[in-house]
C-alpha atoms as a printed R data frame, in Angstrom:
    type eleno elety resid chain resno       x       y       z
1   ATOM     1    CA   UNK     A     1 -26.882 -49.730  20.383
2   ATOM     2    CA   UNK     A     2 -30.129 -50.407  22.264
3   ATOM     3    CA   UNK     A     3 -28.787 -48.650  25.341
4   ATOM     4    CA   UNK     A     4 -27.959 -45.561  23.229
5   ATOM     5    CA   UNK     A     5 -31.605 -45.691  21.797
6   ATOM     6    CA   UNK     A     6 -33.102 -45.921  25.268
7   ATOM     7    CA   UNK     A     7 -30.942 -43.115  26.498
8   ATOM     8    CA   UNK     A     8 -31.946 -40.747  23.690
9   ATOM     9    CA   UNK     A     9 -35.651 -41.688  23.948
10  ATOM    10    CA   UNK     A    10 -35.653 -40.991  27.670
11  ATOM    11    CA   UNK     A    11 -33.893 -37.639  27.105
12  ATOM    12    CA   UNK     A    12 -36.611 -36.664  24.624
13  ATOM    13    CA   UNK     A    13 -39.358 -37.914  26.851
14  ATOM    14    CA   UNK     A    14 -38.144 -35.787  29.778
15  ATOM    15    CA   UNK     A    15 -37.734 -32.586  27.751
16  ATOM    16    CA   UNK     A    16 -41.238 -32.884  26.199
17  ATOM    17    CA   UNK     A    17 -42.760 -33.842  29.538
18  ATOM    18    CA   UNK     A    18 -41.239 -30.751  31.190
19  ATOM    19    CA   UNK     A    19 -42.873 -28.500  28.610
20  ATOM    20    CA   UNK     A    20 -46.244 -30.201  29.161
21  ATOM    21    CA   UNK     A    21 -45.701 -29.898  32.968
22  ATOM    22    CA   UNK     A    22 -45.384 -26.156  32.694
23  ATOM    23    CA   UNK     A    23 -48.735 -26.025  30.891
24  ATOM    24    CA   UNK     A    24 -50.321 -28.187  33.536
25  ATOM    25    CA   UNK     A    25 -49.649 -25.487  36.206
26  ATOM    26    CA   UNK     A    26 -51.671 -22.986  34.198
27  ATOM    27    CA   UNK     A    27 -54.477 -25.465  33.433
28  ATOM    28    CA   UNK     A    28 -54.732 -26.464  37.102
29  ATOM    29    CA   UNK     A    29 -55.063 -22.805  38.156
30  ATOM    30    CA   UNK     A    30 -57.692 -22.251  35.466
31  ATOM    31    CA   UNK     A    31 -59.747 -25.279  36.573
32  ATOM    32    CA   UNK     A    32 -59.426 -24.276  40.222
33  ATOM    33    CA   UNK     A    33 -60.535 -20.758  39.492
34  ATOM    34    CA   UNK     A    34 -63.602 -21.959  37.522
35  ATOM    35    CA   UNK     A    35 -64.799 -23.773  40.666
36  ATOM    36    CA   UNK     A    36 -64.031 -21.007  43.136
37  ATOM    37    CA   UNK     A    37 -67.627 -20.026  43.703
38  ATOM    38    CA   UNK     A    38 -69.306 -23.439  43.425
39  ATOM    39    CA   UNK     A    39 -66.920 -25.709  45.412
40  ATOM    40    CA   UNK     A    40 -65.632 -25.563  48.973
41  ATOM    41    CA   UNK     A    41 -62.334 -23.683  49.062
42  ATOM    42    CA   UNK     A    42 -60.754 -26.422  51.184
43  ATOM    43    CA   UNK     A    43 -61.462 -28.988  48.386
44  ATOM    44    CA   UNK     A    44 -59.999 -26.696  45.798
45  ATOM    45    CA   UNK     A    45 -56.927 -26.083  47.863
46  ATOM    46    CA   UNK     A    46 -56.354 -29.751  48.583
47  ATOM    47    CA   UNK     A    47 -56.652 -30.608  44.907
48  ATOM    48    CA   UNK     A    48 -54.305 -27.794  43.771
49  ATOM    49    CA   UNK     A    49 -51.705 -28.728  46.353
50  ATOM    50    CA   UNK     A    50 -51.832 -32.407  45.260
51  ATOM    51    CA   UNK     A    51 -51.569 -31.556  41.563
52  ATOM    52    CA   UNK     A    52 -48.839 -28.908  42.067
53  ATOM    53    CA   UNK     A    53 -46.745 -31.095  44.393
54  ATOM    54    CA   UNK     A    54 -46.679 -34.048  42.054
55  ATOM    55    CA   UNK     A    55 -46.209 -31.937  38.951
56  ATOM    56    CA   UNK     A    56 -43.364 -29.863  40.575
57  ATOM    57    CA   UNK     A    57 -41.598 -33.029  41.840
58  ATOM    58    CA   UNK     A    58 -41.893 -34.681  38.471
59  ATOM    59    CA   UNK     A    59 -40.327 -31.633  36.712
60  ATOM    60    CA   UNK     A    60 -37.629 -31.351  39.409
61  ATOM    61    CA   UNK     A    61 -36.553 -35.054  39.137
62  ATOM    62    CA   UNK     A    62 -36.442 -34.732  35.340
63  ATOM    63    CA   UNK     A    63 -33.604 -32.245  35.658
64  ATOM    64    CA   UNK     A    64 -31.578 -34.825  37.579
65  ATOM    65    CA   UNK     A    65 -31.072 -36.743  34.376
66  ATOM    66    CA   UNK     A    66 -27.537 -36.290  33.064
67  ATOM    67    CA   UNK     A    67 -25.456 -37.477  30.128
68  ATOM    68    CA   UNK     A    68 -22.982 -39.323  32.348
69  ATOM    69    CA   UNK     A    69 -25.696 -41.283  34.216
70  ATOM    70    CA   UNK     A    70 -24.737 -45.020  34.406
71  ATOM    71    CA   UNK     A    71 -26.762 -47.376  32.289
72  ATOM    72    CA   UNK     A    72 -28.110 -49.286  35.348
73  ATOM    73    CA   UNK     A    73 -29.568 -46.063  36.769
74  ATOM    74    CA   UNK     A    74 -31.425 -45.145  33.553
75  ATOM    75    CA   UNK     A    75 -33.921 -48.039  33.966
76  ATOM    76    CA   UNK     A    76 -34.728 -46.962  37.564
77  ATOM    77    CA   UNK     A    77 -35.003 -43.324  36.540
78  ATOM    78    CA   UNK     A    78 -37.417 -44.153  33.708
79  ATOM    79    CA   UNK     A    79 -39.629 -46.270  36.002
80  ATOM    80    CA   UNK     A    80 -39.682 -43.508  38.598
81  ATOM    81    CA   UNK     A    81 -40.843 -40.974  35.967
82  ATOM    82    CA   UNK     A    82 -43.597 -43.386  34.753
83  ATOM    83    CA   UNK     A    83 -44.746 -43.809  38.354
84  ATOM    84    CA   UNK     A    84 -44.809 -40.035  38.934
85  ATOM    85    CA   UNK     A    85 -46.832 -39.543  35.701
86  ATOM    86    CA   UNK     A    86 -49.306 -42.190  36.877
87  ATOM    87    CA   UNK     A    87 -49.684 -40.299  40.166
88  ATOM    88    CA   UNK     A    88 -50.121 -37.065  38.165
89  ATOM    89    CA   UNK     A    89 -52.828 -38.687  36.098
90  ATOM    90    CA   UNK     A    90 -54.646 -39.879  39.223
91  ATOM    91    CA   UNK     A    91 -54.394 -36.400  40.713
92  ATOM    92    CA   UNK     A    92 -55.940 -34.803  37.669
93  ATOM    93    CA   UNK     A    93 -58.687 -37.494  37.427
94  ATOM    94    CA   UNK     A    94 -59.618 -36.987  41.069
95  ATOM    95    CA   UNK     A    95 -60.960 -33.528  40.076
96  ATOM    96    CA   UNK     A    96 -64.228 -35.235  39.226
97  ATOM    97    CA   UNK     A    97 -64.651 -36.253  42.881
98  ATOM    98    CA   UNK     A    98 -62.862 -33.422  44.694
99  ATOM    99    CA   UNK     A    99 -64.032 -30.394  42.749
100 ATOM   100    CA   UNK     A   100 -67.442 -31.441  41.375
101 ATOM   101    CA   UNK     A   101 -70.315 -31.267  43.775
102 ATOM   102    CA   UNK     A   102 -71.919 -34.705  43.871
103 ATOM   103    CA   UNK     A   103 -75.257 -33.183  44.852
104 ATOM   104    CA   UNK     A   104 -75.462 -30.833  41.900
105 ATOM   105    CA   UNK     A   105 -75.642 -32.805  38.698
106 ATOM   106    CA   UNK     A   106 -73.599 -31.279  35.848
107 ATOM   107    CA   UNK     A   107 -72.636 -28.399  38.149
108 ATOM   108    CA   UNK     A   108 -69.125 -28.260  36.655
109 ATOM   109    CA   UNK     A   109 -68.236 -31.653  35.443
110 ATOM   110    CA   UNK     A   110 -68.103 -30.465  31.809
111 ATOM   111    CA   UNK     A   111 -65.304 -28.099  32.725
112 ATOM   112    CA   UNK     A   112 -63.300 -30.929  34.275
113 ATOM   113    CA   UNK     A   113 -63.972 -33.090  31.208
114 ATOM   114    CA   UNK     A   114 -62.825 -30.350  28.791
115 ATOM   115    CA   UNK     A   115 -59.622 -29.700  30.806
116 ATOM   116    CA   UNK     A   116 -58.781 -33.373  31.111
117 ATOM   117    CA   UNK     A   117 -59.449 -33.894  27.408
118 ATOM   118    CA   UNK     A   118 -56.955 -31.125  26.711
119 ATOM   119    CA   UNK     A   119 -54.499 -32.835  29.077
120 ATOM   120    CA   UNK     A   120 -54.907 -36.172  27.328
121 ATOM   121    CA   UNK     A   121 -54.441 -34.563  23.925
122 ATOM   122    CA   UNK     A   122 -51.255 -32.739  25.028
123 ATOM   123    CA   UNK     A   123 -49.968 -36.019  26.537
124 ATOM   124    CA   UNK     A   124 -50.354 -37.916  23.199
125 ATOM   125    CA   UNK     A   125 -47.535 -35.893  21.830
126 ATOM   126    CA   UNK     A   126 -45.542 -34.746  24.887
127 ATOM   127    CA   UNK     A   127 -45.147 -38.254  26.233
128 ATOM   128    CA   UNK     A   128 -44.983 -40.130  22.931
129 ATOM   129    CA   UNK     A   129 -41.203 -40.792  23.297
130 ATOM   130    CA   UNK     A   130 -42.207 -43.346  25.967
131 ATOM   131    CA   UNK     A   131 -45.390 -45.080  24.978
132 ATOM   132    CA   UNK     A   132 -45.524 -46.833  28.339
133 ATOM   133    CA   UNK     A   133 -45.397 -43.485  30.093
134 ATOM   134    CA   UNK     A   134 -48.224 -42.194  27.898
135 ATOM   135    CA   UNK     A   135 -50.395 -45.231  28.537
136 ATOM   136    CA   UNK     A   136 -49.873 -44.975  32.304
137 ATOM   137    CA   UNK     A   137 -50.714 -41.295  32.481
138 ATOM   138    CA   UNK     A   138 -53.797 -41.486  30.284
139 ATOM   139    CA   UNK     A   139 -55.131 -44.592  31.948
140 ATOM   140    CA   UNK     A   140 -54.650 -42.977  35.397
141 ATOM   141    CA   UNK     A   141 -56.749 -40.014  34.303
142 ATOM   142    CA   UNK     A   142 -59.319 -42.171  32.550
143 ATOM   143    CA   UNK     A   143 -60.013 -44.501  35.425
144 ATOM   144    CA   UNK     A   144 -61.430 -41.690  37.623
145 ATOM   145    CA   UNK     A   145 -63.253 -40.113  34.695
146 ATOM   146    CA   UNK     A   146 -64.612 -43.473  33.624
147 ATOM   147    CA   UNK     A   147 -65.689 -44.264  37.178
148 ATOM   148    CA   UNK     A   148 -67.471 -40.998  37.415
149 ATOM   149    CA   UNK     A   149 -69.298 -41.515  34.079
150 ATOM   150    CA   UNK     A   150 -70.259 -45.145  34.889
151 ATOM   151    CA   UNK     A   151 -71.613 -44.138  38.297
152 ATOM   152    CA   UNK     A   152 -74.105 -41.866  36.410
153 ATOM   153    CA   UNK     A   153 -74.328 -44.000  33.238
154 ATOM   154    CA   UNK     A   154 -77.812 -42.853  32.267
155 ATOM   155    CA   UNK     A   155 -76.704 -39.244  32.237
156 ATOM   156    CA   UNK     A   156 -73.095 -39.694  30.997
157 ATOM   157    CA   UNK     A   157 -73.312 -42.570  28.554
158 ATOM   158    CA   UNK     A   158 -72.220 -40.530  25.610
159 ATOM   159    CA   UNK     A   159 -69.505 -38.923  27.729
160 ATOM   160    CA   UNK     A   160 -68.199 -42.355  28.528
161 ATOM   161    CA   UNK     A   161 -68.168 -43.301  24.841
162 ATOM   162    CA   UNK     A   162 -66.407 -40.005  24.088
163 ATOM   163    CA   UNK     A   163 -63.813 -40.770  26.661
164 ATOM   164    CA   UNK     A   164 -63.180 -44.217  25.260
165 ATOM   165    CA   UNK     A   165 -62.804 -42.688  21.821
166 ATOM   166    CA   UNK     A   166 -60.451 -40.006  23.000
167 ATOM   167    CA   UNK     A   167 -58.281 -42.500  24.845
168 ATOM   168    CA   UNK     A   168 -58.157 -44.760  21.770
169 ATOM   169    CA   UNK     A   169 -57.216 -41.895  19.472
170 ATOM   170    CA   UNK     A   170 -54.685 -40.713  22.012
171 ATOM   171    CA   UNK     A   171 -53.078 -44.180  22.104
172 ATOM   172    CA   UNK     A   172 -53.118 -44.430  18.322
173 ATOM   173    CA   UNK     A   173 -51.606 -41.030  17.792
174 ATOM   174    CA   UNK     A   174 -49.087 -41.577  20.609
175 ATOM   175    CA   UNK     A   175 -48.014 -44.939  19.117
176 ATOM   176    CA   UNK     A   176 -47.524 -43.461  15.678
177 ATOM   177    CA   UNK     A   177 -45.477 -40.509  17.093
178 ATOM   178    CA   UNK     A   178 -43.454 -42.988  19.212
179 ATOM   179    CA   UNK     A   179 -42.600 -44.991  16.019
180 ATOM   180    CA   UNK     A   180 -41.594 -41.805  14.250
181 ATOM   181    CA   UNK     A   181 -39.362 -40.653  17.104
182 ATOM   182    CA   UNK     A   182 -37.875 -44.091  17.412
183 ATOM   183    CA   UNK     A   183 -37.084 -44.220  13.662
184 ATOM   184    CA   UNK     A   184 -35.441 -40.849  13.883
185 ATOM   185    CA   UNK     A   185 -33.289 -41.811  16.907
186 ATOM   186    CA   UNK     A   186 -32.240 -45.075  15.269
187 ATOM   187    CA   UNK     A   187 -31.419 -43.249  12.026
188 ATOM   188    CA   UNK     A   188 -29.149 -40.798  13.887
189 ATOM   189    CA   UNK     A   189 -27.437 -43.547  15.802
190 ATOM   190    CA   UNK     A   190 -26.948 -45.709  12.698
191 ATOM   191    CA   UNK     A   191 -25.343 -42.692  11.006
192 ATOM   192    CA   UNK     A   192 -22.594 -42.663  13.548
193 ATOM   193    CA   UNK     A   193 -24.092 -40.798  16.531
194 ATOM   194    CA   UNK     A   194 -23.342 -43.590  19.039
195 ATOM   195    CA   UNK     A   195 -23.800 -41.809  22.390
196 ATOM   196    CA   UNK     A   196 -21.585 -44.222  24.370
197 ATOM   197    CA   UNK     A   197 -18.729 -43.851  21.881
198 ATOM   198    CA   UNK     A   198 -19.076 -40.091  21.836
199 ATOM   199    CA   UNK     A   199 -18.874 -40.020  25.617
200 ATOM   200    CA   UNK     A   200 -15.805 -42.262  25.740
201 ATOM   201    CA   UNK     A   201 -13.997 -40.362  22.949
202 ATOM   202    CA   UNK     A   202 -15.218 -36.860  23.803
203 ATOM   203    CA   UNK     A   203 -11.961 -35.693  25.419
204 ATOM   204    CA   UNK     A   204  -9.783 -37.153  22.801
205 ATOM   205    CA   UNK     A   205 -11.835 -35.805  19.922
206 ATOM   206    CA   UNK     A   206 -12.084 -32.348  21.511
207 ATOM   207    CA   UNK     A   207  -8.345 -32.145  21.983
208 ATOM   208    CA   UNK     A   208  -7.697 -33.393  18.493
209 ATOM   209    CA   UNK     A   209 -10.181 -30.881  17.131
210 ATOM   210    CA   UNK     A   210  -8.491 -28.049  19.018
211 ATOM   211    CA   UNK     A   211  -5.088 -29.074  17.636
212 ATOM   212    CA   UNK     A   212  -6.564 -29.298  14.176
213 ATOM   213    CA   UNK     A   213  -8.172 -25.879  14.322
214 ATOM   214    CA   UNK     A   214  -4.941 -24.338  15.710
215 ATOM   215    CA   UNK     A   215  -2.888 -26.023  12.992
216 ATOM   216    CA   UNK     A   216  -5.419 -24.979  10.397
217 ATOM   217    CA   UNK     A   217  -5.330 -21.354  11.453
218 ATOM   218    CA   UNK     A   218  -1.517 -21.387  11.526
219 ATOM   219    CA   UNK     A   219  -1.545 -22.772   7.965
220 ATOM   220    CA   UNK     A   220  -4.089 -20.171   6.831
221 ATOM   221    CA   UNK     A   221  -1.932 -17.404   8.340
222 ATOM   222    CA   UNK     A   222   1.142 -18.781   6.610
223 ATOM   223    CA   UNK     A   223  -0.790 -19.081   3.308
224 ATOM   224    CA   UNK     A   224  -1.973 -15.490   3.636
225 ATOM   225    CA   UNK     A   225   1.544 -14.334   4.326
226 ATOM   226    CA   UNK     A   226   2.862 -16.211   1.346
227 ATOM   227    CA   UNK     A   227   0.071 -14.810  -0.867
228 ATOM   228    CA   UNK     A   228   0.825 -11.357   0.388
229 ATOM   229    CA   UNK     A   229   4.532 -11.789  -0.155
230 ATOM   230    CA   UNK     A   230   3.882 -13.115  -3.626
231 ATOM   231    CA   UNK     A   231   1.689 -10.147  -4.539
232 ATOM   232    CA   UNK     A   232   3.242  -7.258  -2.569
233 ATOM   233    CA   UNK     A   233   6.508  -5.454  -2.490
234 ATOM   234    CA   UNK     A   234   8.164  -6.031   0.834
235 ATOM   235    CA   UNK     A   235   9.539  -2.508   1.293
236 ATOM   236    CA   UNK     A   236   6.582  -0.343   0.220
237 ATOM   237    CA   UNK     A   237   3.584  -2.661   0.760
238 ATOM   238    CA   UNK     A   238   2.365  -1.954  -2.764
239 ATOM   239    CA   UNK     A   239   1.624  -4.580  -5.317
240 ATOM   240    CA   UNK     A   240   4.717  -5.861  -7.056
241 ATOM   241    CA   UNK     A   241   5.444  -5.987 -10.753
242 ATOM   242    CA   UNK     A   242   4.320  -9.600 -11.321
243 ATOM   243    CA   UNK     A   243   0.956  -9.079  -9.622
244 ATOM   244    CA   UNK     A   244  -0.047  -5.873 -11.422
245 ATOM   245    CA   UNK     A   245   0.861  -7.406 -14.848
246 ATOM   246    CA   UNK     A   246  -1.257 -10.434 -13.996
247 ATOM   247    CA   UNK     A   247  -4.210  -8.287 -12.985
248 ATOM   248    CA   UNK     A   248  -3.877  -6.196 -16.100
249 ATOM   249    CA   UNK     A   249  -3.916  -9.358 -18.322
250 ATOM   250    CA   UNK     A   250  -7.044 -10.520 -16.439
251 ATOM   251    CA   UNK     A   251  -8.846  -7.248 -17.140
252 ATOM   252    CA   UNK     A   252  -7.861  -6.658 -20.767
253 ATOM   253    CA   UNK     A   253 -10.326  -9.172 -22.371
254 ATOM   254    CA   UNK     A   254 -13.248  -7.420 -20.687
255 ATOM   255    CA   UNK     A   255 -11.816  -3.975 -21.745
256 ATOM   256    CA   UNK     A   256 -11.496  -5.168 -25.324
257 ATOM   257    CA   UNK     A   257 -14.954  -6.764 -25.341
258 ATOM   258    CA   UNK     A   258 -16.751  -3.669 -24.068
259 ATOM   259    CA   UNK     A   259 -14.472  -1.127 -25.713
260 ATOM   260    CA   UNK     A   260 -13.610   0.452 -22.372
261 ATOM   261    CA   UNK     A   261 -11.040   3.273 -21.831
262 ATOM   262    CA   UNK     A   262  -8.054   2.698 -19.544
263 ATOM   263    CA   UNK     A   263  -4.612   4.289 -19.074
264 ATOM   264    CA   UNK     A   264  -1.251   3.257 -17.915
265 ATOM   265    CA   UNK     A   265   1.012   5.573 -15.877
266 ATOM   266    CA   UNK     A   266   4.707   4.970 -15.412
267 ATOM   267    CA   UNK     A   267   6.322   7.128 -12.703
268 ATOM   268    CA   UNK     A   268   9.876   7.603 -11.647
269 ATOM   269    CA   UNK     A   269  11.220   9.394  -8.544
270 ATOM   270    CA   UNK     A   270  13.406  12.265  -9.661
271 ATOM   271    CA   UNK     A   271  17.097  12.197  -8.634
272 ATOM   272    CA   UNK     A   272  16.601   9.158  -6.464
273 ATOM   273    CA   UNK     A   273  20.203   8.092  -6.885
274 ATOM   274    CA   UNK     A   274  21.313  11.373  -5.291
275 ATOM   275    CA   UNK     A   275  19.230  10.609  -2.217
276 ATOM   276    CA   UNK     A   276  20.927   7.215  -1.917
277 ATOM   277    CA   UNK     A   277  24.347   8.632  -2.475
278 ATOM   278    CA   UNK     A   278  24.018  11.587  -0.101
279 ATOM   279    CA   UNK     A   279  21.944  10.131   2.724
280 ATOM   280    CA   UNK     A   280  22.272   6.330   2.349
281 ATOM   281    CA   UNK     A   281  20.061   3.502   1.315
282 ATOM   282    CA   UNK     A   282  18.022   3.524   4.476
283 ATOM   283    CA   UNK     A   283  16.970   7.130   3.792
284 ATOM   284    CA   UNK     A   284  16.179   6.107   0.266
285 ATOM   285    CA   UNK     A   285  13.933   3.332   1.511
286 ATOM   286    CA   UNK     A   286  12.107   5.859   3.741
287 ATOM   287    CA   UNK     A   287  11.511   8.108   0.724
288 ATOM   288    CA   UNK     A   288  10.125   5.169  -1.299
289 ATOM   289    CA   UNK     A   289   7.711   4.285   1.543
290 ATOM   290    CA   UNK     A   290   6.511   7.894   1.832
291 ATOM   291    CA   UNK     A   291   6.033   8.114  -1.942
292 ATOM   292    CA   UNK     A   292   4.084   4.886  -1.953
293 ATOM   293    CA   UNK     A   293   1.762   6.124   0.756
294 ATOM   294    CA   UNK     A   294   1.050   9.338  -1.173
295 ATOM   295    CA   UNK     A   295   0.272   7.305  -4.290
296 ATOM   296    CA   UNK     A   296  -2.114   4.990  -2.424
297 ATOM   297    CA   UNK     A   297  -3.918   7.903  -0.818
298 ATOM   298    CA   UNK     A   298  -4.260   9.682  -4.177
299 ATOM   299    CA   UNK     A   299  -5.700   6.973  -6.420
300 ATOM   300    CA   UNK     A   300  -9.306   5.910  -6.629
301 ATOM   301    CA   UNK     A   301 -10.834   2.630  -5.547
302 ATOM   302    CA   UNK     A   302 -10.294   0.163  -8.375
303 ATOM   303    CA   UNK     A   303  -7.033   1.719  -9.526
304 ATOM   304    CA   UNK     A   304  -3.917  -0.444  -9.141
305 ATOM   305    CA   UNK     A   305  -0.589   0.900  -7.942
306 ATOM   306    CA   UNK     A   306   2.534  -1.206  -7.942
307 ATOM   307    CA   UNK     A   307   6.252  -0.800  -7.498
308 ATOM   308    CA   UNK     A   308   7.633  -1.622 -10.952
309 ATOM   309    CA   UNK     A   309  11.294  -1.742  -9.943
310 ATOM   310    CA   UNK     A   310  13.724   0.372  -8.037
311 ATOM   311    CA   UNK     A   311  12.327   3.914  -7.860
312 ATOM   312    CA   UNK     A   312   9.827   3.228 -10.707
313 ATOM   313    CA   UNK     A   313   6.091   2.757 -10.237
314 ATOM   314    CA   UNK     A   314   3.320   1.571 -12.475
315 ATOM   315    CA   UNK     A   315  -0.321   2.783 -12.081
316 ATOM   316    CA   UNK     A   316  -3.272   1.133 -13.903
317 ATOM   317    CA   UNK     A   317  -6.314   3.319 -14.273
318 ATOM   318    CA   UNK     A   318  -9.364   1.420 -15.524
319 ATOM   319    CA   UNK     A   319 -12.475   3.211 -16.965
320 ATOM   320    CA   UNK     A   320 -10.347   6.327 -17.532
321 ATOM   321    CA   UNK     A   321  -9.585   8.277 -20.749
322 ATOM   322    CA   UNK     A   322  -6.402  10.203 -21.269
323 ATOM   323    CA   UNK     A   323  -7.685  13.636 -20.134
324 ATOM   324    CA   UNK     A   324  -9.087  12.310 -16.837
325 ATOM   325    CA   UNK     A   325  -5.853  10.374 -16.242
326 ATOM   326    CA   UNK     A   326  -3.913  13.567 -16.739
327 ATOM   327    CA   UNK     A   327  -6.039  15.398 -14.072
328 ATOM   328    CA   UNK     A   328  -5.579  12.503 -11.584
329 ATOM   329    CA   UNK     A   329  -1.818  12.231 -12.165
330 ATOM   330    CA   UNK     A   330  -1.388  15.919 -11.795
331 ATOM   331    CA   UNK     A   331  -2.912  15.693  -8.315
332 ATOM   332    CA   UNK     A   332  -0.329  12.969  -7.491
333 ATOM   333    CA   UNK     A   333   2.549  15.026  -8.822
334 ATOM   334    CA   UNK     A   334   1.486  18.102  -6.772
335 ATOM   335    CA   UNK     A   335   1.052  16.000  -3.653
336 ATOM   336    CA   UNK     A   336   4.519  14.548  -4.050
337 ATOM   337    CA   UNK     A   337   6.039  17.990  -4.674
338 ATOM   338    CA   UNK     A   338   4.285  19.522  -1.637
339 ATOM   339    CA   UNK     A   339   5.098  16.754   0.764
340 ATOM   340    CA   UNK     A   340   7.921  17.653   3.231
341 ATOM   341    CA   UNK     A   341  10.503  14.926   3.559
342 ATOM   342    CA   UNK     A   342  12.979  15.222   6.418
343 ATOM   343    CA   UNK     A   343  16.173  13.178   6.168
344 ATOM   344    CA   UNK     A   344  18.637  13.546   9.052
345 ATOM   345    CA   UNK     A   345  16.812  16.687  10.160
346 ATOM   346    CA   UNK     A   346  17.187  18.168   6.733
347 ATOM   347    CA   UNK     A   347  14.144  19.070   4.595
348 ATOM   348    CA   UNK     A   348  14.328  17.407   1.239
349 ATOM   349    CA   UNK     A   349  12.059  18.062  -1.730
350 ATOM   350    CA   UNK     A   350  11.169  14.884  -3.605
351 ATOM   351    CA   UNK     A   351   9.472  15.136  -6.989
352 ATOM   352    CA   UNK     A   352   8.618  12.612  -9.682
353 ATOM   353    CA   UNK     A   353   8.114  12.481 -13.461
354 ATOM   354    CA   UNK     A   354   5.148  10.707 -15.085
355 ATOM   355    CA   UNK     A   355   4.405   9.208 -18.480
356 ATOM   356    CA   UNK     A   356   0.762   8.420 -19.395
357 ATOM   357    CA   UNK     A   357  -0.463   6.309 -22.281
358 ATOM   358    CA   UNK     A   358  -4.039   5.422 -23.129
359 ATOM   359    CA   UNK     A   359  -4.559   1.874 -24.003
360 ATOM   360    CA   UNK     A   360  -5.686   1.006 -27.490
361 ATOM   361    CA   UNK     A   361  -8.263  -1.816 -27.796
362 ATOM   362    CA   UNK     A   362  -6.213  -4.016 -30.030
363 ATOM   363    CA   UNK     A   363  -2.867  -3.212 -28.470
364 ATOM   364    CA   UNK     A   364  -1.022  -5.345 -25.833
365 ATOM   365    CA   UNK     A   365  -0.321  -4.257 -22.282
366 ATOM   366    CA   UNK     A   366   3.424  -4.370 -22.955
367 ATOM   367    CA   UNK     A   367   3.179  -1.980 -25.837
368 ATOM   368    CA   UNK     A   368   1.017   0.489 -23.904
369 ATOM   369    CA   UNK     A   369   3.420   0.333 -20.983
370 ATOM   370    CA   UNK     A   370   6.262   0.896 -23.447
371 ATOM   371    CA   UNK     A   371   4.566   4.058 -24.773
372 ATOM   372    CA   UNK     A   372   4.045   5.287 -21.242
373 ATOM   373    CA   UNK     A   373   7.677   4.591 -20.441
374 ATOM   374    CA   UNK     A   374   8.705   6.510 -23.556
375 ATOM   375    CA   UNK     A   375   6.530   9.404 -22.440
376 ATOM   376    CA   UNK     A   376   8.167   9.234 -18.962
377 ATOM   377    CA   UNK     A   377  11.613   9.601 -20.719
378 ATOM   378    CA   UNK     A   378  10.341  12.701 -22.442
379 ATOM   379    CA   UNK     A   379   9.183  14.191 -19.129
380 ATOM   380    CA   UNK     A   380  12.652  13.648 -17.696
381 ATOM   381    CA   UNK     A   381  14.370  15.221 -20.720
382 ATOM   382    CA   UNK     A   382  11.989  18.162 -20.476
383 ATOM   383    CA   UNK     A   383  13.233  18.893 -16.935
384 ATOM   384    CA   UNK     A   384  11.569  16.309 -14.606
385 ATOM   385    CA   UNK     A   385   8.725  16.950 -12.086
386 ATOM   386    CA   UNK     A   386   6.259  16.978 -14.926
387 ATOM   387    CA   UNK     A   387   3.802  14.819 -16.899
388 ATOM   388    CA   UNK     A   388   4.145  13.734 -20.527
389 ATOM   389    CA   UNK     A   389   1.354  12.182 -22.527
390 ATOM   390    CA   UNK     A   390   1.941   9.496 -25.139
391 ATOM   391    CA   UNK     A   391   0.241   9.980 -28.490
392 ATOM   392    CA   UNK     A   392  -2.099   7.243 -29.656
393 ATOM   393    CA   UNK     A   393  -0.464   4.109 -31.008
394 ATOM   394    CA   UNK     A   394   0.235   4.021 -34.691
């Protein structure tokens, strides 16, 4: 487990150090620019090259870290990064002696001090994943800064004390952050995120997961197909008798509670038996499909259309009184009558008869459907291709 913790801490340390490294490029350019007119350009160029070279190489080597790196290489990699950060700290601290003019007291040392203070502050968080790396970097910066302040102690006494305070606070904050990161890493690992085990089992888990997802999708498809088959008529694609009756029973309590209007429509294709007898059952199936499509295109969103049995269809119209239902059904009847059916290259006119009943609040669905069916019978007796309305229930 300790190997896994070290691995994760090093990974965090490298990522955060890279971000800080990008900032160092900008800070180095800023510091060099601020000394452009007061320091020899050669000194500035030398210092920038040193800082940039070490910083670039540190960032470059951090990208060489990989998840499949052997454990024995991790220790070497970590020590190399610590060494590079120490060199980086020395390069930054050398600004006091390379950039600042020793013959001009306080000519620009405050700018170096401010930038280095910013660097130290950034390091306390960016390098906290490795407390040893933080200490090495900050001490490397501080040794040059401290040397500079001690060499002019009378002038920089308070600066020296400020440096010691900043380093102390940086170490304290870095130590606290390091403990927090360590606790988080240990917590993740103790909860099952064992890096070594994940690596060893990665291929097996991935294949198992792919098989599981594939199996799950197949089961979902099968379930959807079964649900569709259970709710839909295979031939027409409309809802079947069982589904529409279940949906009606679900909606009736709300209809009763809010005293809402609704209507039931029973429809029967006229002379459908003649179509089957004269042209065959396949032609009859095509007629039922075409009729179903016309019905689906003619109803509103929220209306329910179902094949009730044979050539008979049931339509449930919620939020609809008898007069509005009559208008809607008349559009359906006209659409069916006007549609041109061709069977064996012969034009055939297909019509339908409709019975409409408005549901009474205290009535049952079966009784309302029965009244609509009775009205349908009256429409057939009256000559078919027409609509009959059922009177209110007694």
